Amino acid sequence: MKLTLSAFLGRIAFSALAALIGAAFALPLLWFLFAPFNARAELGLAVPDPWTLANFVTVFGNNFAVRALWNSLIQSVGGVILVGAAATLAAYALSRSALPGKRAVTYILLLFSSVVSGSAAMVPIFLIVSAAGLMDTHLAVILTFAGGLLPTAMFILRDFIDSIPKSYEESAMVAGASPVQAFFDVALPVIRPGIVVVVVWSFVNIWGSFLIPFILLRSDTNMPASVAIYSFYSEAGTPIVTLLAAYSLIYSLPVIALYLFVSWKFGFRFFGGIKA
Amino acid sequence: MASVEFRNVTKTFGSFNAVSDVSFSIGDGEFVCLLGPSGCGKTTSLRMIAGLETPTAGQVLIGGDDVTHYHPKDRQISMVFQDYALYPHMNLADNIAYPLKVRGKSVTERHGRAREVADVLKIGHLLDRLPSQISGGQQQRTSLARALVYPSQVYLFDEPLSNLDAKLRLEARGFLNHLQRDMGMTAVYVTHDQAEAMALATRIAVMDQGQIVQYASPIEIYRRPATTFVANFVGNPPMNLVPVDAVHGDGQLQLSAIGITLDGLTMSSAISAALGGGKTLTLGVRPEHLAIAEPGAPNTISGQLFANENMGPESLVTIERPDGSRVTARIFTDDHIALNDAVTLGFSREHVHLFDGVGNRIPADGE
Ligand SMILES: Nc1ncnc2c1ncn2[C@@H]1O[C@H](COP(=O)(O)OP(=O)(O)OP(=O)(O)O)[C@@H](O)[C@H]1O
Ligand SMILES: [Mg+2]
């Protein structure tokens, strides 16, 4: 194939534009990778000279920062277990049973879920949590997230389970299995890729959230990392960039690790099942 | 093994009657085929025996016990699903042995028994594979093995061969027939392939629109189809059906239609009863009972040659009658038949079937 001159120039222009846009996105990422290893990091992009782990040493020397990472883990894992288990059971029932109005239930829940974990419902949530005496506990954060994430998780999973033939469980039951046995022996392993998607999605959601723990938690010992980052300021109110950079990198590692683990173990399957 | 019985079973989905007031019984050791067109309620009937659907009305009995409201697991049955329903995360050994696992058998016993059954079905060398790693025919045999791995009262099959290619299907059909001879199992087998039903069944229940139209042995259904629907469904190609005008007098019945010559038939009480309403009957002749004949000879149908298909041991000759309807003859010859445009097909009197105005069989003398 021969390129005409104008097509050739067009391509060059297009590539240049694409490179420019790419760079605009790459620069913050580069900063994110360089700054943690730079003892004199500032908001400008600079290659560390020399490369150092000093920032990380400072972070791990800071009890509050380490504690916050641990809190993030407790809240995320707790939330994920609750969302994963409840969504699986609920979605299975919604998919397999002949409940009248089950579609309406799913859609209404879905509609309200964006409200529950959104800022609009913060005041009622605050009041409910405080009335329940759960203020400043991990449980408050976990329950609030579970409530907010469950409908969508159920929706994704129900769609996934709908696409799995009923004959798996039916053949198990004909073979002598009780419905519970059929669920655990046959249905659950088949649904697992769907559950993994839901688990990763809820983990990322909880791990990265700021507003809910910020409002529901009081004491430093309960704060998750997302809130802790916010406290890396000097007395004068300027951000301590070195600490912030190192902490951000550590903070994002679990999410990256989770994605890598899942895609290695299961291969990512985001199915086209999510209907608008 | 046990008997199965339907007592006035009805199943409705919403306002739609999938099965309406069906009663029939299957003897211990019988192999019954439910045969019928798509949507006639075969699968629904089978699933009610399995307990996967609950009848809207009526009772289902297995071995004389009313099991209408039993859970599938309490019915001691085996079922082969159309899509095989092999568990994708278990290897073949675990798939086949799953019913034994549920029954709390030890791993050694499970795998020993799975191997025995798999060897019989010639999939013993595949036991370590996952279902996704074997061919369709092997998957079919795996699901059969899973159904055979434990003793059951009744074996249920829902079109188990429909996903196989023609050659494998014949092979599997032969194997099932052999198995039935060997085990004498009580089986209910759903199919819409009449050849499969003829080959396997001790009795066939022909279904149409949620009802059983005829329940009889394959030979009986072939020789004396109860309605034009059955006549049209069983046989390959199906029976030729030609509407004829009836005139009767002095104990003789004269049937006439364009291009048809027919000897008078002796009037019988069955015929006069059938003629009560109208003057039109349906004449049926099976393709294999037609042969090339001289034009104008008695008992013939003539028309223009439409198709002449040589199939090897036989030829299918189709003619088009003046009214546009077609009649097919199956002529047993391994030679090509040279035919002109005008073809006359002859038949003998004992091969004539008569149906009344609404399609019910008029019994011949002595039936
Ligand atoms: N769960 C259901 N809900 C509503 N209608 C159903 C349901 N199951 C079956 N039907 C209807 O009942 C009728 C009989 O269905 P069934 O599956 O028994 O047919 P079938 O004879 O097995 O047909 P095929 O040869 O196509 O498998 C069909 O018209 C079908 O649409
Ligand atoms: Mg069916």
XYZ file of C-alpha atoms and ligand atoms in Angstrom:
675
model
C 0.000 0.000 0.000
C 1.294 3.459 -0.867
C 0.632 6.398 1.356
C -0.174 9.695 -0.225
C 1.657 12.672 1.205
C -1.415 14.184 2.817
C -2.377 10.889 4.442
C 1.183 10.596 5.703
C 1.134 14.073 7.224
C -2.272 13.342 8.658
C -0.884 10.345 10.420
C 2.029 12.254 11.824
C -0.286 14.933 13.122
C -2.559 12.336 14.651
C 0.318 10.523 16.337
C 1.691 13.773 17.690
C -1.671 14.693 19.121
C -2.079 11.252 20.656
C 1.402 11.496 22.178
C 0.562 14.880 23.650
C -2.620 13.601 25.254
C -0.780 10.502 26.441
C 1.904 12.673 28.040
C -0.699 14.732 29.842
C -1.891 11.555 31.498
C 1.556 10.048 31.945
C 3.122 12.966 33.780
C 1.173 12.601 37.040
C 1.821 8.877 36.889
C 5.521 9.479 36.469
C 5.470 11.845 39.414
C 3.649 9.173 41.353
C 6.463 6.718 40.556
C 9.406 9.105 41.029
C 8.457 11.234 44.012
C 8.300 8.448 46.630
C 11.961 7.688 45.985
C 13.063 11.296 46.114
C 14.023 12.673 49.511
C 13.499 16.229 48.251
C 10.266 15.620 46.317
C 8.117 18.590 45.445
C 5.010 19.023 43.380
C 7.109 19.408 40.212
C 8.261 16.333 38.320
C 11.889 15.452 38.978
C 13.991 12.323 38.560
C 15.183 11.321 42.055
C 18.862 11.999 42.662
C 19.843 9.883 44.465
C 17.130 7.172 44.559
C 16.293 6.574 48.179
C 13.893 4.699 50.413
C 14.077 7.345 53.102
C 10.470 8.427 52.566
C 9.242 4.897 53.145
C 11.269 4.629 56.321
C 9.551 7.766 57.573
C 6.131 6.352 56.687
C 6.714 3.070 58.453
C 8.067 4.952 61.433
C 4.759 6.767 61.699
C 2.419 4.659 63.847
C -0.665 6.502 62.755
C 0.076 5.905 59.072
C 0.722 2.189 59.505
C -2.302 1.774 61.722
C -4.422 3.487 59.029
C -3.344 0.964 56.411
C -4.354 -1.828 58.739
C -7.731 -0.137 59.354
C -8.301 0.152 55.613
C -7.653 -3.546 55.325
C -10.098 -4.435 58.122
C -12.850 -2.288 56.656
C -12.308 -3.418 53.073
C -12.020 -7.105 53.836
C -14.976 -6.974 56.211
C -17.073 -5.158 53.645
C -16.014 -7.477 50.848
C -16.915 -10.594 52.817
C -20.317 -9.188 53.697
C -21.056 -7.937 50.186
C -19.695 -11.082 48.516
C -21.627 -13.524 50.688
C -24.890 -11.591 50.794
C -24.849 -10.682 47.109
C -24.164 -14.283 46.089
C -27.028 -15.690 48.120
C -29.435 -12.923 47.174
C -28.558 -12.998 43.487
C -28.893 -16.769 43.427
C -32.325 -16.606 44.969
C -33.386 -13.787 42.659
C -32.188 -15.679 39.627
C -33.468 -19.145 40.446
C -36.670 -18.656 42.332
C -40.003 -17.734 40.818
C -40.671 -14.807 43.148
C -43.209 -12.431 41.705
C -41.878 -8.909 41.278
C -38.253 -9.926 41.697
C -37.150 -7.735 38.818
C -38.820 -4.689 40.307
C -37.083 -5.335 43.636
C -33.676 -5.430 41.987
C -34.213 -2.262 40.025
C -35.600 -0.298 42.932
C -32.694 -1.350 45.144
C -30.314 -0.411 42.376
C -31.903 2.978 42.062
C -31.552 3.719 45.760
C -28.109 2.249 46.199
C -26.446 5.224 44.565
C -28.177 7.351 47.175
C -27.140 5.257 50.153
C -23.401 5.506 49.691
C -23.604 8.934 48.115
C -23.239 12.206 49.952
C -26.963 12.980 49.826
C -27.728 10.362 52.456
C -24.872 11.323 54.766
C -27.046 13.011 57.350
C -29.552 10.152 57.756
C -26.738 7.624 57.753
C -24.946 9.605 60.413
C -28.118 9.698 62.518
C -28.849 5.990 62.077
C -25.302 4.950 62.894
C -25.194 7.191 65.912
C -28.597 5.976 67.121
C -27.367 2.404 66.760
C -24.414 3.297 68.943
C -21.986 2.311 66.226
C -20.266 5.664 65.880
C -16.506 5.412 65.475
C -16.448 1.641 64.834
C -15.251 -0.412 61.884
C -18.630 -2.080 61.837
C -20.370 1.201 61.024
C -18.188 1.684 57.951
C -18.551 -1.941 56.894
C -22.339 -1.954 57.203
C -22.763 1.345 55.396
C -20.666 0.151 52.499
C -22.417 -3.194 52.389
C -25.738 -1.399 52.126
C -24.505 0.851 49.368
C -22.689 -1.754 47.292
C -25.022 -4.726 47.681
C -27.677 -3.779 45.107
C -25.183 -3.292 42.295
C -23.274 -6.399 43.335
C -26.547 -8.340 43.342
C -27.434 -6.962 39.960
C -24.123 -7.936 38.382
C -24.242 -11.391 39.941
C -27.873 -12.056 39.135
C -27.171 -11.310 35.514
C -24.241 -13.687 35.620
C -26.237 -16.454 37.288
C -29.112 -15.974 34.845
C -26.738 -16.895 32.068
C -25.814 -20.201 33.722
C -28.144 -23.063 32.754
C -30.381 -24.297 35.542
C -29.704 -27.837 34.424
C -26.466 -27.908 36.482
C -28.337 -27.773 39.765
C -31.241 -29.766 38.404
C -28.993 -32.626 37.440
C -27.386 -32.495 40.873
C -30.775 -32.644 42.580
C -31.967 -35.498 40.394
C -28.747 -37.263 41.317
C -29.749 -36.973 44.965
C -28.431 -33.626 46.160
C -30.448 -31.303 48.374
C -30.845 -27.729 47.119
C -28.140 -26.607 49.545
C -25.748 -29.338 48.383
C -26.477 -28.518 44.763
C -25.703 -24.880 45.484
C -22.360 -25.515 47.148
C -21.186 -28.441 45.002
C -22.288 -27.284 41.608
C -23.646 -23.750 41.416
C -21.090 -21.928 43.566
C -18.002 -23.132 41.664
C -19.647 -22.156 38.397
C -20.617 -18.719 39.715
C -17.152 -18.071 41.158
C -15.823 -15.886 38.306
C -18.810 -13.600 38.856
C -18.155 -13.450 42.584
C -14.523 -12.558 41.959
C -15.587 -9.596 39.868
C -17.917 -8.409 42.607
C -15.263 -8.892 45.288
C -12.621 -6.921 43.423
C -15.079 -4.202 42.582
C -16.258 -3.786 46.179
C -12.728 -3.945 47.553
C -11.606 -1.160 45.266
C -14.668 0.858 46.195
C -14.207 0.589 49.934
C -10.439 0.877 49.892
C -10.604 4.094 47.932
C -13.471 5.791 49.696
C -12.994 8.876 51.797
C -16.292 10.444 52.769
C -17.999 7.657 54.695
C -15.119 6.769 57.040
C -14.319 10.461 57.417
C -17.821 11.095 58.734
C -18.475 7.913 60.687
C -15.114 7.617 62.412
C -13.736 9.843 65.156
C -10.574 8.479 66.644
C -7.193 8.328 64.943
C -6.899 4.649 65.767
C -9.835 3.767 63.487
C -9.062 5.956 60.493
C -8.372 4.177 57.180
C -5.511 5.164 54.902
C -7.688 7.263 52.625
C -8.422 9.598 55.516
C -4.928 9.377 56.944
C -3.385 10.776 53.769
C -5.354 13.893 54.430
C -3.427 14.450 57.632
C 0.042 14.596 56.115
C 0.333 18.307 56.469
C 2.842 20.336 58.390
C 1.692 22.579 61.196
C 1.818 25.427 58.719
C -0.759 23.669 56.557
C 1.487 22.802 53.621
C 1.467 19.176 52.445
C 4.486 17.083 53.333
C 5.046 15.943 49.772
C 7.708 13.352 50.469
C 5.575 11.492 52.969
C 2.476 11.880 50.890
C 4.110 10.442 47.790
C 5.500 7.386 49.530
C 2.264 6.745 51.352
C 0.186 7.064 48.176
C 2.313 4.472 46.468
C 1.932 2.046 49.368
C -1.768 2.810 49.505
C -2.316 1.898 45.856
C -0.290 -1.308 45.974
C -3.031 -3.626 47.374
C -5.406 -2.669 44.581
C -2.788 -3.272 41.923
C -1.796 -6.535 43.579
C -5.423 -7.647 43.698
C -5.949 -6.980 40.004
C -2.778 -8.829 39.106
C -3.655 -11.763 41.329
C -7.138 -12.077 39.936
C -6.141 -11.805 36.323
C -3.414 -14.389 36.910
C -5.656 -16.779 38.785
C -8.995 -16.391 37.033
C -8.361 -14.288 33.956
C -10.537 -11.247 33.932
C -14.033 -11.785 32.691
C -16.109 -8.702 32.648
C -19.119 -10.061 30.893
C -21.367 -8.025 28.677
C -24.180 -8.901 30.983
C -24.699 -5.508 32.513
C -27.715 -4.203 30.695
C -28.382 -0.524 30.807
C -36.791 -50.542 38.569
C -40.309 -49.380 38.980
C -43.448 -48.448 37.129
C -44.541 -44.870 36.454
C -48.049 -43.551 36.249
C -49.679 -40.244 35.332
C -53.180 -39.687 36.690
C -55.000 -36.784 35.049
C -51.885 -34.662 35.101
C -52.201 -31.049 34.020
C -49.482 -28.438 33.974
C -50.200 -24.824 33.186
C -47.740 -21.990 32.803
C -49.721 -18.826 33.374
C -52.826 -19.455 31.344
C -51.123 -21.811 28.914
C -51.757 -25.551 29.181
C -48.428 -27.243 28.515
C -49.841 -30.642 29.524
C -53.606 -31.163 29.743
C -55.211 -33.972 31.665
C -52.759 -36.669 30.664
C -53.088 -40.189 32.035
C -50.896 -43.117 31.135
C -48.849 -45.767 32.813
C -45.449 -47.196 32.128
C -44.828 -50.761 33.186
C -41.806 -51.919 35.138
C -38.962 -52.421 32.653
C -40.655 -50.604 29.814
C -38.866 -48.152 27.571
C -41.399 -45.483 26.655
C -40.715 -42.709 24.183
C -42.581 -39.418 24.347
C -42.724 -38.356 20.730
C -44.128 -35.158 19.303
C -43.411 -31.831 17.661
C -41.666 -28.968 19.422
C -43.645 -27.417 22.246
C -46.114 -30.288 22.677
C -45.208 -30.808 26.321
C -42.718 -33.685 26.241
C -40.052 -32.064 28.359
C -42.643 -30.739 30.777
C -44.028 -34.269 31.244
C -40.565 -35.678 31.805
C -39.699 -32.966 34.302
C -42.817 -33.773 36.269
C -41.621 -37.361 36.610
C -38.254 -36.032 37.773
C -39.855 -33.627 40.220
C -38.355 -30.580 38.541
C -41.869 -29.306 37.806
C -44.896 -29.786 40.018
C -48.173 -30.659 38.270
C -50.902 -28.040 38.498
C -53.349 -30.907 38.955
C -53.225 -34.684 39.014
C -50.790 -37.213 40.428
C -47.500 -38.743 39.429
C -46.742 -42.211 40.779
C -43.437 -44.039 40.787
C -43.486 -47.677 41.830
C -47.051 -47.220 43.010
C -46.168 -44.376 45.416
C -47.663 -40.952 44.927
C -44.543 -38.820 44.460
C -46.316 -35.740 43.117
C -44.829 -33.521 45.810
C -41.522 -35.301 46.409
C -38.269 -33.438 45.904
C -36.229 -34.809 42.955
C -33.582 -36.148 45.327
C -36.122 -38.394 47.037
C -37.333 -40.087 43.860
C -34.363 -42.351 43.094
C -34.209 -41.454 39.463
C -31.535 -40.734 36.889
C -31.784 -38.173 34.166
C -29.753 -37.371 31.088
C -30.170 -33.741 30.096
C -30.250 -32.457 26.563
C -27.302 -30.138 27.265
C -25.658 -32.925 29.343
C -25.227 -30.555 32.311
C -21.723 -31.805 33.077
C -20.140 -29.824 35.904
C -17.427 -27.740 34.248
C -15.170 -27.608 37.309
C -15.045 -31.365 37.919
C -13.107 -33.888 35.901
C -14.975 -36.773 34.320
C -14.368 -39.132 37.222
C -15.898 -36.666 39.689
C -18.701 -35.838 37.314
C -19.649 -39.471 36.875
C -19.280 -40.222 40.575
C -21.176 -37.165 41.816
C -24.371 -39.110 42.626
C -22.235 -41.447 44.763
C -20.593 -38.504 46.521
C -24.010 -37.179 47.434
C -24.845 -40.603 48.805
C -21.813 -40.416 51.063
C -19.708 -43.120 49.418
C -15.953 -43.165 49.977
C -13.562 -41.760 47.388
C -12.197 -45.200 46.540
C -15.632 -46.636 45.976
C -16.658 -43.615 43.930
C -13.692 -43.719 41.640
C -13.808 -47.484 41.324
C -17.416 -47.418 40.244
C -16.871 -44.419 37.939
C -14.095 -46.323 36.232
C -16.257 -49.419 35.758
C -19.061 -47.468 34.132
C -16.678 -45.334 32.108
C -14.961 -48.430 30.764
C -18.263 -49.858 29.594
C -18.959 -46.593 27.797
C -15.407 -46.431 26.393
C -14.450 -43.186 28.118
C -12.272 -44.842 30.768
C -9.132 -43.194 29.368
C -10.598 -39.697 29.771
C -11.406 -39.717 33.481
C -8.845 -37.013 34.320
C -10.128 -34.570 31.735
C -12.516 -31.695 32.252
C -15.786 -31.683 30.287
C -14.470 -28.830 28.143
C -11.592 -31.043 27.025
C -13.645 -33.820 25.424
C -15.782 -34.132 22.302
C -19.560 -33.857 22.125
C -20.020 -37.592 21.760
C -17.789 -38.197 24.772
C -19.730 -35.630 26.785
C -22.920 -37.434 25.891
C -21.490 -40.717 27.127
C -20.224 -39.059 30.292
C -23.694 -37.823 31.131
C -25.022 -41.303 30.397
C -22.374 -42.758 32.692
C -23.420 -40.383 35.466
C -27.001 -41.589 35.078
C -25.955 -45.246 35.194
C -23.488 -45.061 38.050
C -26.101 -45.771 40.723
C -29.235 -47.946 40.642
C -32.389 -45.991 39.859
C -36.084 -46.663 39.758
C -36.547 -44.833 36.469
C -34.163 -43.480 33.857
C -35.203 -40.256 32.181
C -33.778 -38.963 28.927
C -34.493 -35.572 27.389
C -33.391 -35.703 23.765
C -29.987 -37.033 24.772
C -28.843 -37.567 21.211
C -29.993 -34.355 19.607
C -26.622 -32.616 19.908
C -24.739 -35.418 18.170
C -23.976 -35.680 14.487
C -25.888 -38.261 12.448
C -23.321 -41.037 12.659
C -22.692 -40.723 16.402
C -26.420 -40.574 16.962
C -26.928 -43.934 15.279
C -24.116 -45.415 17.316
C -25.483 -44.051 20.597
C -28.988 -45.194 19.701
C -27.733 -48.715 19.149
C -25.944 -48.576 22.468
C -29.051 -47.436 24.314
C -31.037 -50.226 22.729
C -28.403 -52.711 23.838
C -28.413 -51.252 27.343
C -32.159 -51.596 27.565
C -31.907 -55.262 26.544
C -29.136 -55.768 29.057
C -30.589 -53.991 32.076
C -34.297 -54.067 31.392
C -34.521 -50.587 32.810
C -37.668 -48.536 33.120
C -37.018 -45.550 30.905
C -38.839 -42.500 29.665
C -37.216 -41.012 26.627
C -38.192 -37.701 25.058
C -37.528 -37.186 21.372
C -38.980 -35.528 18.333
C -37.164 -37.946 16.047
C -39.638 -40.640 15.073
C -36.874 -43.017 13.956
C -35.294 -42.834 17.409
C -38.642 -43.572 19.034
C -39.355 -46.489 16.691
C -35.906 -47.978 17.288
C -35.843 -47.706 21.070
C -39.322 -47.816 22.479
C -41.393 -50.695 23.729
C -44.236 -48.207 23.598
C -44.521 -44.745 22.095
C -46.701 -41.975 23.436
C -47.351 -39.591 20.558
C -48.086 -36.136 21.959
C -49.695 -33.104 20.391
C -50.571 -29.836 22.108
C -50.221 -31.177 25.615
C -52.142 -34.375 25.062
C -51.348 -37.955 24.235
C -52.834 -38.752 20.846
C -51.830 -42.399 20.747
C -50.020 -44.647 23.181
C -49.065 -47.969 21.659
C -46.194 -50.146 20.489
C -44.080 -48.812 17.619
C -45.475 -51.459 15.243
C -49.032 -50.624 16.176
C -48.407 -46.922 15.678
C -46.821 -47.608 12.332
C -49.534 -49.992 11.155
C -52.584 -48.353 12.644
C -51.994 -44.669 13.333
C -54.924 -43.352 15.349
C -55.084 -39.979 13.617
C -53.737 -38.200 10.576
C -51.432 -36.344 12.990
C -49.785 -39.601 14.053
C -49.734 -40.878 10.477
C -48.000 -37.724 9.428
C -45.501 -37.823 12.285
C -44.357 -41.430 12.176
C -42.629 -42.861 9.137
C -39.930 -41.421 6.953
C -41.064 -39.883 4.717
C -44.440 -39.598 6.428
C -47.652 -41.155 5.155
C -49.214 -39.622 2.044
C -52.618 -38.201 2.904
C -55.094 -37.389 0.140
C -58.579 -35.964 0.685
C -61.193 -38.005 -1.191
C -64.914 -37.677 -1.839
C -67.033 -40.559 -0.650
C -70.165 -41.881 -2.320
C -71.882 -45.004 -1.064
C -74.670 -47.272 -2.209
C -75.520 -51.045 -2.240
C -73.002 -51.808 0.481
C -70.180 -50.301 -1.563
C -68.080 -47.215 -0.895
C -66.651 -45.334 -3.854
C -63.841 -42.920 -3.118
C -62.781 -40.457 -5.748
C -60.334 -37.626 -6.255
C -58.637 -36.210 -9.324
C -55.959 -38.554 -10.624
C -56.940 -41.416 -8.330
C -58.453 -44.741 -9.262
C -59.819 -46.891 -6.464
C -61.753 -50.133 -6.293
C -64.950 -49.893 -4.325
C -64.607 -50.721 -0.657
C -67.085 -52.768 1.315
C -69.105 -50.553 3.593
C -68.633 -51.275 7.251
C -70.404 -49.921 10.287
C -67.267 -47.957 11.164
C -67.292 -46.276 7.767
C -70.955 -45.397 7.866
C -70.501 -43.995 11.355
C -67.610 -41.876 10.135
C -69.565 -40.696 7.116
C -72.398 -39.504 9.290
C -71.190 -35.914 9.209
C -69.718 -35.210 5.837
C -68.725 -36.655 2.542
C -64.987 -36.120 2.685
C -62.534 -38.686 3.992
C -58.749 -38.824 4.006
C -56.968 -41.632 2.251
C -53.532 -42.562 3.549
C -50.844 -44.659 1.890
C -47.286 -45.009 3.178
C -44.515 -44.168 0.689
C -43.024 -47.644 1.041
C -46.338 -49.183 -0.083
C -46.357 -47.349 -3.399
C -44.804 -48.699 -6.591
C -44.623 -47.596 -10.239
C -47.792 -48.790 -12.023
C -49.477 -48.713 -15.408
C -51.587 -45.616 -16.070
C -55.280 -46.326 -15.611
C -54.772 -49.483 -13.553
C -56.972 -49.851 -10.457
C -55.720 -48.444 -7.114
C -53.345 -45.819 -8.408
C -52.446 -42.198 -7.909
C -51.043 -40.284 -10.824
C -49.439 -36.931 -11.355
C -46.458 -35.100 -12.803
C -42.981 -36.112 -11.742
C -41.741 -33.596 -9.199
C -38.524 -35.159 -7.843
C -36.636 -38.397 -8.284
C -34.040 -38.843 -5.531
C -31.755 -41.838 -5.538
C -30.688 -42.675 -1.973
C -28.609 -45.774 -2.667
C -30.756 -48.764 -1.681
C -33.952 -46.891 -2.486
C -35.356 -44.053 -4.507
C -37.795 -41.404 -3.416
C -40.142 -40.548 -6.269
C -42.364 -37.526 -5.653
C -45.235 -36.604 -7.928
C -47.351 -33.506 -7.963
C -51.086 -34.026 -8.308
C -53.309 -31.658 -10.303
C -54.389 -29.859 -7.126
C -50.742 -29.155 -6.258
C -50.457 -31.668 -3.396
C -47.554 -34.086 -3.491
C -47.291 -37.806 -3.039
C -44.026 -39.588 -2.370
C -43.166 -43.185 -3.103
C -40.249 -45.037 -1.621
C -39.123 -47.565 -4.170
C -36.599 -50.164 -3.143
C -34.098 -50.461 -5.939
C -30.436 -49.667 -6.116
C -30.850 -48.715 -9.741
C -31.763 -45.349 -11.146
C -35.414 -45.266 -12.184
C -36.024 -43.711 -15.591
C -39.318 -41.837 -15.485
C -41.293 -39.716 -17.889
C -43.205 -36.640 -16.864
C -46.460 -38.433 -16.132
C -46.065 -41.008 -13.367
C -48.596 -43.429 -11.930
C -48.070 -44.970 -8.516
C -49.968 -48.077 -7.496
C -50.764 -49.620 -4.127
C -52.616 -52.624 -2.884
C -55.897 -52.506 -1.010
C -54.618 -53.781 2.333
C -52.238 -50.831 2.627
C -54.961 -48.219 2.469
C -55.642 -46.200 5.635
C -58.854 -44.224 5.972
C -59.439 -41.257 8.250
C -62.687 -39.405 8.860
C -63.385 -35.721 8.395
C -61.610 -34.699 11.611
C -58.636 -36.990 11.045
C -59.517 -39.980 13.250
C -58.733 -43.411 11.923
C -61.594 -45.479 10.547
C -60.796 -49.043 11.587
C -60.563 -51.453 8.658
C -62.516 -54.709 8.762
C -61.167 -56.959 11.469
C -59.341 -54.206 13.379
N -41.179 -22.474 32.553
C -42.074 -22.241 31.564
N -42.807 -21.107 31.553
C -43.714 -20.872 30.585
N -43.970 -21.711 29.570
C -43.287 -22.860 29.511
C -42.303 -23.188 30.505
N -41.779 -24.396 30.185
C -42.403 -24.791 29.063
N -43.313 -23.882 28.652
C -44.199 -23.989 27.481
O -44.869 -25.224 27.534
C -44.921 -25.817 26.262
C -44.347 -27.205 26.312
O -42.971 -27.096 26.562
P -42.008 -28.337 26.548
O -40.653 -27.865 26.916
O -42.594 -29.421 27.365
O -42.047 -28.737 25.017
P -41.313 -29.946 24.288
O -42.363 -30.851 23.803
O -40.256 -30.517 25.148
O -40.682 -29.196 23.047
P -39.213 -29.331 22.401
O -39.263 -30.492 21.480
O -39.074 -28.039 21.650
O -38.242 -29.478 23.514
C -44.179 -24.891 25.307
O -45.138 -24.170 24.555
C -43.398 -23.988 26.199
O -43.317 -22.711 25.644
Mg -38.097 -30.436 25.152
